[in-house]
PDB file of C-alpha atoms and ligand atoms in Angstrom:
ATOM      1  CA  MET A   1      85.605 109.505  88.139  1.00  0.00           C
ATOM      2  CA  SER A   2      87.563 107.446  85.869  1.00  0.00           C
ATOM      3  CA  LEU A   3      88.480 104.497  87.985  1.00  0.00           C
ATOM      4  CA  SER A   4      87.288 101.070  86.619  1.00  0.00           C
ATOM      5  CA  ALA A   5      85.041  99.163  88.945  1.00  0.00           C
ATOM      6  CA  PRO A   6      86.559  96.365  90.788  1.00  0.00           C
ATOM      7  CA  PRO A   7      85.894  92.861  89.425  1.00  0.00           C
ATOM      8  CA  PRO A   8      82.673  91.667  90.612  1.00  0.00           C
ATOM      9  CA  ALA A   9      82.811  90.116  94.227  1.00  0.00           C
ATOM     10  CA  SER A  10      82.591  86.629  94.066  1.00  0.00           C
ATOM     11  CA  GLN A  11      83.528  84.242  97.158  1.00  0.00           C
ATOM     12  CA  SER A  12      85.419  81.522  95.057  1.00  0.00           C
ATOM     13  CA  SER A  13      87.611  80.332  97.918  1.00  0.00           C
ATOM     14  CA  ALA A  14      86.542  77.545 100.231  1.00  0.00           C
ATOM     15  CA  ASP A  15      87.799  79.362 103.104  1.00  0.00           C
ATOM     16  CA  PRO A  16      85.153  81.768 104.275  1.00  0.00           C
ATOM     17  CA  ARG A  17      87.895  83.959 105.915  1.00  0.00           C
ATOM     18  CA  THR A  18      88.976  85.401 102.421  1.00  0.00           C
ATOM     19  CA  PHE A  19      88.617  89.157 101.699  1.00  0.00           C
ATOM     20  CA  VAL A  20      87.109  89.491  98.367  1.00  0.00           C
ATOM     21  CA  ARG A  21      87.728  92.588  96.299  1.00  0.00           C
ATOM     22  CA  THR A  22      84.745  94.959  96.576  1.00  0.00           C
ATOM     23  CA  ALA A  23      83.830  98.702  96.666  1.00  0.00           C
ATOM     24  CA  LEU A  24      81.943 100.268  99.597  1.00  0.00           C
ATOM     25  CA  ASP A  25      79.749 103.231  98.867  1.00  0.00           C
ATOM     26  CA  LEU A  26      79.410 105.682 101.853  1.00  0.00           C
ATOM     27  CA  GLY A  27      77.410 108.091  99.935  1.00  0.00           C
ATOM     28  CA  ASP A  28      79.932 111.172  99.715  1.00  0.00           C
ATOM     29  CA  VAL A  29      82.917 108.717 100.124  1.00  0.00           C
ATOM     30  CA  LEU A  30      83.646 105.684  98.122  1.00  0.00           C
ATOM     31  CA  LEU A  31      86.006 103.043  99.493  1.00  0.00           C
ATOM     32  CA  HIS A  32      87.684 101.462  96.348  1.00  0.00           C
ATOM     33  CA  PRO A  33      90.347  98.559  96.520  1.00  0.00           C
ATOM     34  CA  TRP A  34      93.848  99.757  96.248  1.00  0.00           C
ATOM     35  CA  GLY A  35      95.666  97.985  93.427  1.00  0.00           C
ATOM     36  CA  ARG A  36      97.404  98.133  90.145  1.00  0.00           C
ATOM     37  CA  GLY A  37      94.076  99.594  88.704  1.00  0.00           C
ATOM     38  CA  THR A  38      94.425 102.600  91.090  1.00  0.00           C
ATOM     39  CA  ALA A  39      97.787 103.511  89.397  1.00  0.00           C
ATOM     40  CA  GLU A  40      95.425 105.778  87.178  1.00  0.00           C
ATOM     41  CA  PRO A  41      94.424 108.347  87.558  1.00  0.00           C
ATOM     42  CA  ARG A  42      97.899 109.826  88.195  1.00  0.00           C
ATOM     43  CA  ALA A  43      96.451 111.841  90.929  1.00  0.00           C
ATOM     44  CA  LEU A  44      96.044 108.807  93.094  1.00  0.00           C
ATOM     45  CA  VAL A  45      99.642 108.072  92.835  1.00  0.00           C
ATOM     46  CA  ASP A  46     100.562 111.523  93.624  1.00  0.00           C
ATOM     47  CA  GLY A  47      98.292 111.348  96.663  1.00  0.00           C
ATOM     48  CA  LEU A  48     100.203 108.255  97.913  1.00  0.00           C
ATOM     49  CA  ILE A  49     103.396 110.249  97.510  1.00  0.00           C
ATOM     50  CA  ALA A  50     102.063 113.091  99.404  1.00  0.00           C
ATOM     51  CA  ALA A  51     100.894 110.898 102.117  1.00  0.00           C
ATOM     52  CA  ALA A  52     104.186 109.434 102.686  1.00  0.00           C
ATOM     53  CA  SER A  53     105.869 112.805 103.228  1.00  0.00           C
ATOM     54  CA  ASP A  54     103.091 114.018 105.702  1.00  0.00           C
ATOM     55  CA  PRO A  55     104.783 114.305 109.170  1.00  0.00           C
ATOM     56  CA  LEU A  56     101.978 112.599 111.059  1.00  0.00           C
ATOM     57  CA  ILE A  57     101.506 109.674 108.649  1.00  0.00           C
ATOM     58  CA  ALA A  58     105.467 109.521 108.435  1.00  0.00           C
ATOM     59  CA  LEU A  59     105.518 109.263 112.397  1.00  0.00           C
ATOM     60  CA  TRP A  60     102.531 107.010 113.075  1.00  0.00           C
ATOM     61  CA  ASN A  61     101.959 104.846 109.932  1.00  0.00           C
ATOM     62  CA  PRO A  62     105.132 105.313 107.644  1.00  0.00           C
ATOM     63  CA  LEU A  63     104.364 104.572 104.085  1.00  0.00           C
ATOM     64  CA  ALA A  64     106.887 103.248 101.504  1.00  0.00           C
ATOM     65  CA  THR A  65     105.476 105.460  98.596  1.00  0.00           C
ATOM     66  CA  ALA A  66     108.083 108.073  98.665  1.00  0.00           C
ATOM     67  CA  ASP A  67     108.088 108.179  94.825  1.00  0.00           C
ATOM     68  CA  ARG A  68     106.248 106.794  91.756  1.00  0.00           C
ATOM     69  CA  GLY A  69     108.428 103.687  91.663  1.00  0.00           C
ATOM     70  CA  GLU A  70     107.647 102.929  95.497  1.00  0.00           C
ATOM     71  CA  ALA A  71     104.042 103.738  95.147  1.00  0.00           C
ATOM     72  CA  LEU A  72     103.604 101.336  92.186  1.00  0.00           C
ATOM     73  CA  ALA A  73     105.274  98.579  94.186  1.00  0.00           C
ATOM     74  CA  TRP A  74     102.937  99.464  97.240  1.00  0.00           C
ATOM     75  CA  LEU A  75      99.888  99.101  94.836  1.00  0.00           C
ATOM     76  CA  GLU A  76     101.302  95.784  93.583  1.00  0.00           C
ATOM     77  CA  SER A  77     101.450  94.440  97.042  1.00  0.00           C
ATOM     78  CA  ARG A  78      97.936  95.606  97.746  1.00  0.00           C
ATOM     79  CA  ASP A  79      96.890  93.431  94.835  1.00  0.00           C
ATOM     80  CA  GLU A  80      98.767  90.511  96.160  1.00  0.00           C
ATOM     81  CA  GLY A  81      96.966  90.675  99.565  1.00  0.00           C
ATOM     82  CA  TRP A  82      93.393  90.894  97.846  1.00  0.00           C
ATOM     83  CA  ASP A  83      94.651  88.127  95.344  1.00  0.00           C
ATOM     84  CA  ARG A  84      95.406  85.828  98.309  1.00  0.00           C
ATOM     85  CA  GLY A  85      92.455  87.003 100.446  1.00  0.00           C
ATOM     86  CA  VAL A  86      94.756  88.017 103.251  1.00  0.00           C
ATOM     87  CA  SER A  87      94.471  91.723 103.495  1.00  0.00           C
ATOM     88  CA  ALA A  88      91.854  94.148 102.328  1.00  0.00           C
ATOM     89  CA  SER A  89      93.166  97.575 101.420  1.00  0.00           C
ATOM     90  CA  PHE A  90      90.697 100.322 100.586  1.00  0.00           C
ATOM     91  CA  ALA A  91      91.442 103.879  99.043  1.00  0.00           C
ATOM     92  CA  ALA A  92      88.784 106.429 100.484  1.00  0.00           C
ATOM     93  CA  LEU A  93      87.802 108.645  97.657  1.00  0.00           C
ATOM     94  CA  THR A  94      85.523 111.645  97.134  1.00  0.00           C
ATOM     95  CA  ALA A  95      82.450 110.225  95.398  1.00  0.00           C
ATOM     96  CA  THR A  96      82.276 113.132  92.974  1.00  0.00           C
ATOM     97  CA  GLU A  97      85.836 113.691  91.817  1.00  0.00           C
ATOM     98  CA  GLY A  98      87.601 110.427  92.824  1.00  0.00           C
ATOM     99  CA  ALA A  99      90.103 112.472  94.891  1.00  0.00           C
ATOM    100  CA  LEU A 100      92.055 110.741  97.346  1.00  0.00           C
ATOM    101  CA  LEU A 101      90.984 111.194 101.169  1.00  0.00           C
ATOM    102  CA  GLY A 102      92.758 108.445 102.984  1.00  0.00           C
ATOM    103  CA  SER A 103      93.241 104.541 103.187  1.00  0.00           C
ATOM    104  CA  VAL A 104      92.077 101.842 105.465  1.00  0.00           C
ATOM    105  CA  THR A 105      93.718  98.343 105.478  1.00  0.00           C
ATOM    106  CA  LEU A 106      92.652  95.337 107.164  1.00  0.00           C
ATOM    107  CA  ARG A 107      94.731  92.210 107.472  1.00  0.00           C
ATOM    108  CA  TRP A 108      94.553  88.828 109.083  1.00  0.00           C
ATOM    109  CA  VAL A 109      96.798  88.313 112.085  1.00  0.00           C
ATOM    110  CA  ASP A 110      95.474  84.799 112.676  1.00  0.00           C
ATOM    111  CA  ARG A 111      93.032  83.813 109.866  1.00  0.00           C
ATOM    112  CA  ALA A 112      92.186  80.426 111.141  1.00  0.00           C
ATOM    113  CA  ASP A 113      91.417  82.000 114.448  1.00  0.00           C
ATOM    114  CA  GLY A 114      89.415  85.005 112.867  1.00  0.00           C
ATOM    115  CA  LEU A 115      91.750  87.667 114.314  1.00  0.00           C
ATOM    116  CA  ALA A 116      92.412  90.654 112.171  1.00  0.00           C
ATOM    117  CA  MET A 117      93.971  94.119 112.517  1.00  0.00           C
ATOM    118  CA  ILE A 118      92.836  97.478 110.945  1.00  0.00           C
ATOM    119  CA  GLY A 119      94.860 100.577 110.199  1.00  0.00           C
ATOM    120  CA  TYR A 120      94.048 103.972 108.682  1.00  0.00           C
ATOM    121  CA  TRP A 121      95.391 107.392 107.576  1.00  0.00           C
ATOM    122  CA  THR A 122      93.944 110.308 106.099  1.00  0.00           C
ATOM    123  CA  LEU A 123      95.526 113.138 104.062  1.00  0.00           C
ATOM    124  CA  PRO A 124      95.882 116.512 106.078  1.00  0.00           C
ATOM    125  CA  ASN A 125      93.272 118.288 104.053  1.00  0.00           C
ATOM    126  CA  ALA A 126      90.737 115.413 104.781  1.00  0.00           C
ATOM    127  CA  ARG A 127      91.142 115.274 108.422  1.00  0.00           C
ATOM    128  CA  GLY A 128      88.572 116.380 111.023  1.00  0.00           C
ATOM    129  CA  ARG A 129      85.635 115.488 108.755  1.00  0.00           C
ATOM    130  CA  GLY A 130      84.912 111.982 110.078  1.00  0.00           C
ATOM    131  CA  VAL A 131      86.636 110.257 107.123  1.00  0.00           C
ATOM    132  CA  ALA A 132      88.626 107.898 108.968  1.00  0.00           C
ATOM    133  CA  THR A 133      85.936 107.060 111.443  1.00  0.00           C
ATOM    134  CA  ARG A 134      83.055 106.362 108.793  1.00  0.00           C
ATOM    135  CA  ALA A 135      85.744 104.356 106.550  1.00  0.00           C
ATOM    136  CA  THR A 136      87.141 102.212 109.503  1.00  0.00           C
ATOM    137  CA  SER A 137      83.537 101.688 110.765  1.00  0.00           C
ATOM    138  CA  ALA A 138      82.403 100.549 107.245  1.00  0.00           C
ATOM    139  CA  VAL A 139      85.403  98.145 106.661  1.00  0.00           C
ATOM    140  CA  THR A 140      84.879  96.557 110.160  1.00  0.00           C
ATOM    141  CA  SER A 141      81.236  95.834 109.457  1.00  0.00           C
ATOM    142  CA  TRP A 142      82.099  94.487 106.065  1.00  0.00           C
ATOM    143  CA  ALA A 143      84.644  92.117 107.635  1.00  0.00           C
ATOM    144  CA  PHE A 144      82.295  90.899 110.120  1.00  0.00           C
ATOM    145  CA  ARG A 145      79.481  90.380 107.559  1.00  0.00           C
ATOM    146  CA  THR A 146      81.359  88.951 104.701  1.00  0.00           C
ATOM    147  CA  ALA A 147      84.765  87.426 105.959  1.00  0.00           C
ATOM    148  CA  ASP A 148      83.633  85.908 109.115  1.00  0.00           C
ATOM    149  CA  ALA A 149      86.123  88.040 111.212  1.00  0.00           C
ATOM    150  CA  ARG A 150      85.800  87.151 114.893  1.00  0.00           C
ATOM    151  CA  ARG A 151      87.812  89.894 116.500  1.00  0.00           C
ATOM    152  CA  ILE A 152      89.554  93.112 114.999  1.00  0.00           C
ATOM    153  CA  GLU A 153      92.321  95.031 116.768  1.00  0.00           C
ATOM    154  CA  ILE A 154      93.447  98.547 116.516  1.00  0.00           C
ATOM    155  CA  ALA A 155      96.817  99.440 118.129  1.00  0.00           C
ATOM    156  CA  HIS A 156      97.958 103.088 118.306  1.00  0.00           C
ATOM    157  CA  ALA A 157     100.758 104.783 119.844  1.00  0.00           C
ATOM    158  CA  VAL A 158      99.632 106.249 123.342  1.00  0.00           C
ATOM    159  CA  GLY A 159     100.471 109.832 122.057  1.00  0.00           C
ATOM    160  CA  ASN A 160      98.337 109.418 119.027  1.00  0.00           C
ATOM    161  CA  GLU A 161      95.048 110.849 120.472  1.00  0.00           C
ATOM    162  CA  ALA A 162      93.336 111.284 116.885  1.00  0.00           C
ATOM    163  CA  SER A 163      93.693 107.414 116.327  1.00  0.00           C
ATOM    164  CA  CYS A 164      92.404 106.778 119.750  1.00  0.00           C
ATOM    165  CA  ARG A 165      89.360 108.865 119.099  1.00  0.00           C
ATOM    166  CA  VAL A 166      88.788 106.884 115.771  1.00  0.00           C
ATOM    167  CA  ALA A 167      89.095 103.586 117.659  1.00  0.00           C
ATOM    168  CA  HIS A 168      86.490 104.646 120.217  1.00  0.00           C
ATOM    169  CA  ARG A 169      84.059 105.956 117.846  1.00  0.00           C
ATOM    170  CA  CYS A 170      84.130 102.821 115.837  1.00  0.00           C
ATOM    171  CA  GLY A 171      83.191 100.775 118.878  1.00  0.00           C
ATOM    172  CA  TYR A 172      86.797  99.369 119.435  1.00  0.00           C
ATOM    173  CA  LEU A 173      87.139  98.955 123.260  1.00  0.00           C
ATOM    174  CA  ALA A 174      90.193  99.741 124.910  1.00  0.00           C
ATOM    175  CA  GLU A 175      91.940  96.770 126.481  1.00  0.00           C
ATOM    176  CA  GLY A 176      95.123  97.973 127.888  1.00  0.00           C
ATOM    177  CA  THR A 177      98.615  99.324 127.232  1.00  0.00           C
ATOM    178  CA  LEU A 178     101.208  97.567 125.328  1.00  0.00           C
ATOM    179  CA  ARG A 179     104.646  98.469 126.570  1.00  0.00           C
ATOM    180  CA  ASP A 180     107.353  99.561 124.074  1.00  0.00           C
ATOM    181  CA  SER A 181     105.491  97.442 121.636  1.00  0.00           C
ATOM    182  CA  HIS A 182     105.962  98.975 118.181  1.00  0.00           C
ATOM    183  CA  ARG A 183     108.866 101.037 116.529  1.00  0.00           C
ATOM    184  CA  PHE A 184     107.299 104.053 114.907  1.00  0.00           C
ATOM    185  CA  GLY A 185     108.644 106.382 112.322  1.00  0.00           C
ATOM    186  CA  ASP A 186     110.789 108.343 114.639  1.00  0.00           C
ATOM    187  CA  GLY A 187     112.852 105.301 115.241  1.00  0.00           C
ATOM    188  CA  ALA A 188     111.724 104.835 118.805  1.00  0.00           C
ATOM    189  CA  TYR A 189     109.700 102.214 120.445  1.00  0.00           C
ATOM    190  CA  HIS A 190     106.447 103.598 121.816  1.00  0.00           C
ATOM    191  CA  ASP A 191     103.760 102.284 124.272  1.00  0.00           C
ATOM    192  CA  GLU A 192     100.455 101.458 122.469  1.00  0.00           C
ATOM    193  CA  HIS A 193      96.951 101.268 123.291  1.00  0.00           C
ATOM    194  CA  LEU A 194      95.316  98.171 122.300  1.00  0.00           C
ATOM    195  CA  HIS A 195      91.648  98.437 121.275  1.00  0.00           C
ATOM    196  CA  ALA A 196      89.571  95.588 119.940  1.00  0.00           C
ATOM    197  CA  ARG A 197      85.976  94.940 118.643  1.00  0.00           C
ATOM    198  CA  LEU A 198      84.272  91.528 118.626  1.00  0.00           C
ATOM    199  CA  ALA A 199      81.775  90.546 116.010  1.00  0.00           C
ATOM    200  CA  THR A 200      79.409  90.023 118.981  1.00  0.00           C
ATOM    201  CA  ASP A 201      79.805  93.401 120.315  1.00  0.00           C
ATOM    202  CA  PRO A 202      76.925  95.860 119.615  1.00  0.00           C
ATOM    203  CA  GLU A 203      77.178  98.463 116.786  1.00  0.00           C
ATOM    204  CA  PRO A 204      78.682 101.801 118.317  1.00  0.00           C
ATOM    205  CA  THR A 205      75.976 104.206 118.785  1.00  0.00           C
ATOM    206  CA  ASP A 206      78.205 107.309 118.023  1.00  0.00           C
ATOM    207  CA  ALA A 207      80.114 106.474 114.808  1.00  0.00           C
ATOM    208  CA  ALA A 208      80.449 109.562 112.785  1.00  0.00           C
ATOM    209  CA  GLY A 209      77.667 110.003 110.153  1.00  0.00           C
ATOM    210  CA  GLU A 210      75.903 106.756 111.330  1.00  0.00           C
TER     211      GLU A 210
HETATM  212  C1  COA B   1      94.387 109.503 112.927  1.00  0.00           C
HETATM  213  C2  COA B   1      93.668 110.024 111.478  1.00  0.00           C
HETATM  214  C3  COA B   1      93.517 108.701 110.596  1.00  0.00           C
HETATM  215  C4  COA B   1      92.359 110.555 111.884  1.00  0.00           C
HETATM  216  O1  COA B   1      91.770 110.982 110.665  1.00  0.00           O
HETATM  217  P1  COA B   1      90.574 111.911 110.659  1.00  0.00           P
HETATM  218  O2  COA B   1      89.746 111.739 109.218  1.00  0.00           O
HETATM  219  O3  COA B   1      90.868 113.177 110.961  1.00  0.00           O
HETATM  220  O4  COA B   1      89.580 111.269 111.670  1.00  0.00           O
HETATM  221  P2  COA B   1      88.028 111.589 112.160  1.00  0.00           P
HETATM  222  O5  COA B   1      87.514 112.992 111.459  1.00  0.00           O
HETATM  223  O6  COA B   1      87.180 110.407 111.730  1.00  0.00           O
HETATM  224  O7  COA B   1      87.940 111.742 113.679  1.00  0.00           O
HETATM  225  C5  COA B   1      89.108 111.958 114.242  1.00  0.00           C
HETATM  226  C6  COA B   1      88.672 112.103 115.755  1.00  0.00           C
HETATM  227  O8  COA B   1      89.965 112.532 116.319  1.00  0.00           O
HETATM  228  C7  COA B   1      89.717 113.726 116.928  1.00  0.00           C
HETATM  229  N1  COA B   1      91.058 114.497 116.672  1.00  0.00           N
HETATM  230  C8  COA B   1      91.507 114.909 115.469  1.00  0.00           C
HETATM  231  N2  COA B   1      92.610 115.411 115.443  1.00  0.00           N
HETATM  232  C9  COA B   1      93.059 115.300 116.965  1.00  0.00           C
HETATM  233  C10 COA B   1      94.123 115.721 117.742  1.00  0.00           C
HETATM  234  N3  COA B   1      95.192 116.127 117.027  1.00  0.00           N
HETATM  235  N4  COA B   1      93.948 115.322 119.045  1.00  0.00           N
HETATM  236  C11 COA B   1      93.069 114.778 119.546  1.00  0.00           C
HETATM  237  N5  COA B   1      92.008 114.356 118.719  1.00  0.00           N
HETATM  238  C12 COA B   1      92.027 114.659 117.428  1.00  0.00           C
HETATM  239  C13 COA B   1      88.598 114.331 116.188  1.00  0.00           C
HETATM  240  O9  COA B   1      88.029 115.343 117.020  1.00  0.00           O
HETATM  241  C14 COA B   1      87.766 113.228 116.105  1.00  0.00           C
HETATM  242  O10 COA B   1      87.102 112.835 117.318  1.00  0.00           O
HETATM  243  P3  COA B   1      85.684 112.968 117.770  1.00  0.00           P
HETATM  244  O11 COA B   1      84.812 112.358 116.579  1.00  0.00           O
HETATM  245  O12 COA B   1      85.347 112.454 119.022  1.00  0.00           O
HETATM  246  O13 COA B   1      85.402 114.574 117.681  1.00  0.00           O
HETATM  247  C15 COA B   1      94.587 111.162 110.922  1.00  0.00           C
HETATM  248  O14 COA B   1      94.825 112.118 112.028  1.00  0.00           O
HETATM  249  C16 COA B   1      95.846 110.535 110.312  1.00  0.00           C
HETATM  250  O15 COA B   1      95.954 110.232 109.302  1.00  0.00           O
HETATM  251  N6  COA B   1      96.935 110.593 111.321  1.00  0.00           N
HETATM  252  C17 COA B   1      98.189 110.107 110.811  1.00  0.00           C
HETATM  253  C18 COA B   1      98.321 108.634 110.538  1.00  0.00           C
HETATM  254  C19 COA B   1      97.854 107.879 111.809  1.00  0.00           C
HETATM  255  O16 COA B   1      98.092 108.225 112.996  1.00  0.00           O
HETATM  256  N7  COA B   1      97.089 106.610 111.620  1.00  0.00           N
HETATM  257  C20 COA B   1      96.784 105.745 112.663  1.00  0.00           C
HETATM  258  C21 COA B   1      97.759 104.872 113.028  1.00  0.00           C
HETATM  259  S1  COA B   1      97.223 103.858 114.354  1.00  0.00           S
END
C-alpha cells in the first residue's frame, strides 16, 4: 500500500489524556490515522464519498463527505483532532491493498474526567465480517492503555441492531435508554441505547477475532 506511515508516536503533551497518532495493526486489517495524508491514494477519498451516500450510514452516522471538497475538509478536521489530542480517527484498511473498509472515531466528551465516546461505520461490502467489532475493540483497548481513558460510551439509535451487537461484542454494557436524544439522518429524533465500558471492566470474552 502507498500510504505513508504516521509520524512516530510521541507523548509530547503534559496531559496524559492526549490521543497520539499511531497505527494499529490487526493482522489482516490496519487502522491508520485519518488526515491529510489519507487524501492519497485517491481511492480512500472515493471511499469516503461512497460512504456518505450509503443509506445506512446516511441514516445512522451521516458523513459530510459527499464530494471531494467535503472529503478533504473532513480529513482536515481529523488532523485537527489529532493535532490537539482531542479526537482519534482511524481508517480501517485491508492490510494487503490498503482498501477502505470503514472508520472508527474516538473523542473526548470530558477530557479532564476521562470520559470519551466512540463511533464507527463500515462500507457495505465490508460488513458482517467482524471489522467494526475488531476495530472498535482495538481502539478501545488502545485508549485505555495509552490515553488514560476512564469510561468510553457508545450511543446508538434503538433501531440500529447491528450497532447494538458491535457494542455488546466489544464489552460495552447496556446502561439504559435515552429518550429522543439524538437527531439522525432522517431528520427525526430517536431514542438511543447508551452503552459504556470502564477501564476497570474485564476484557470481553467474545469480541470477534479475539
Ligand atoms: C453498524 C456497523 C458499523 C456494523 O459493521 P460490521 O462491520 O458489519 O459489524 P461486525 O461484522 O463487526 O458485527 C456486526 C454484528 O452485528 C450483527 N448484524 C449485522 N447486521 C445486522 C442487522 N441488520 N441486524 C442485526 N444485527 C446485525 C452481526 O451479526 C454481528 O453480530 P454477531 O457478531 O453477534 O453475529 C455497520 O452496519 C454500519 O456501518 N452501519 C451504518 C453506520 C452505523 O450504524 N454506525 C454506528 C452508529 S452508532
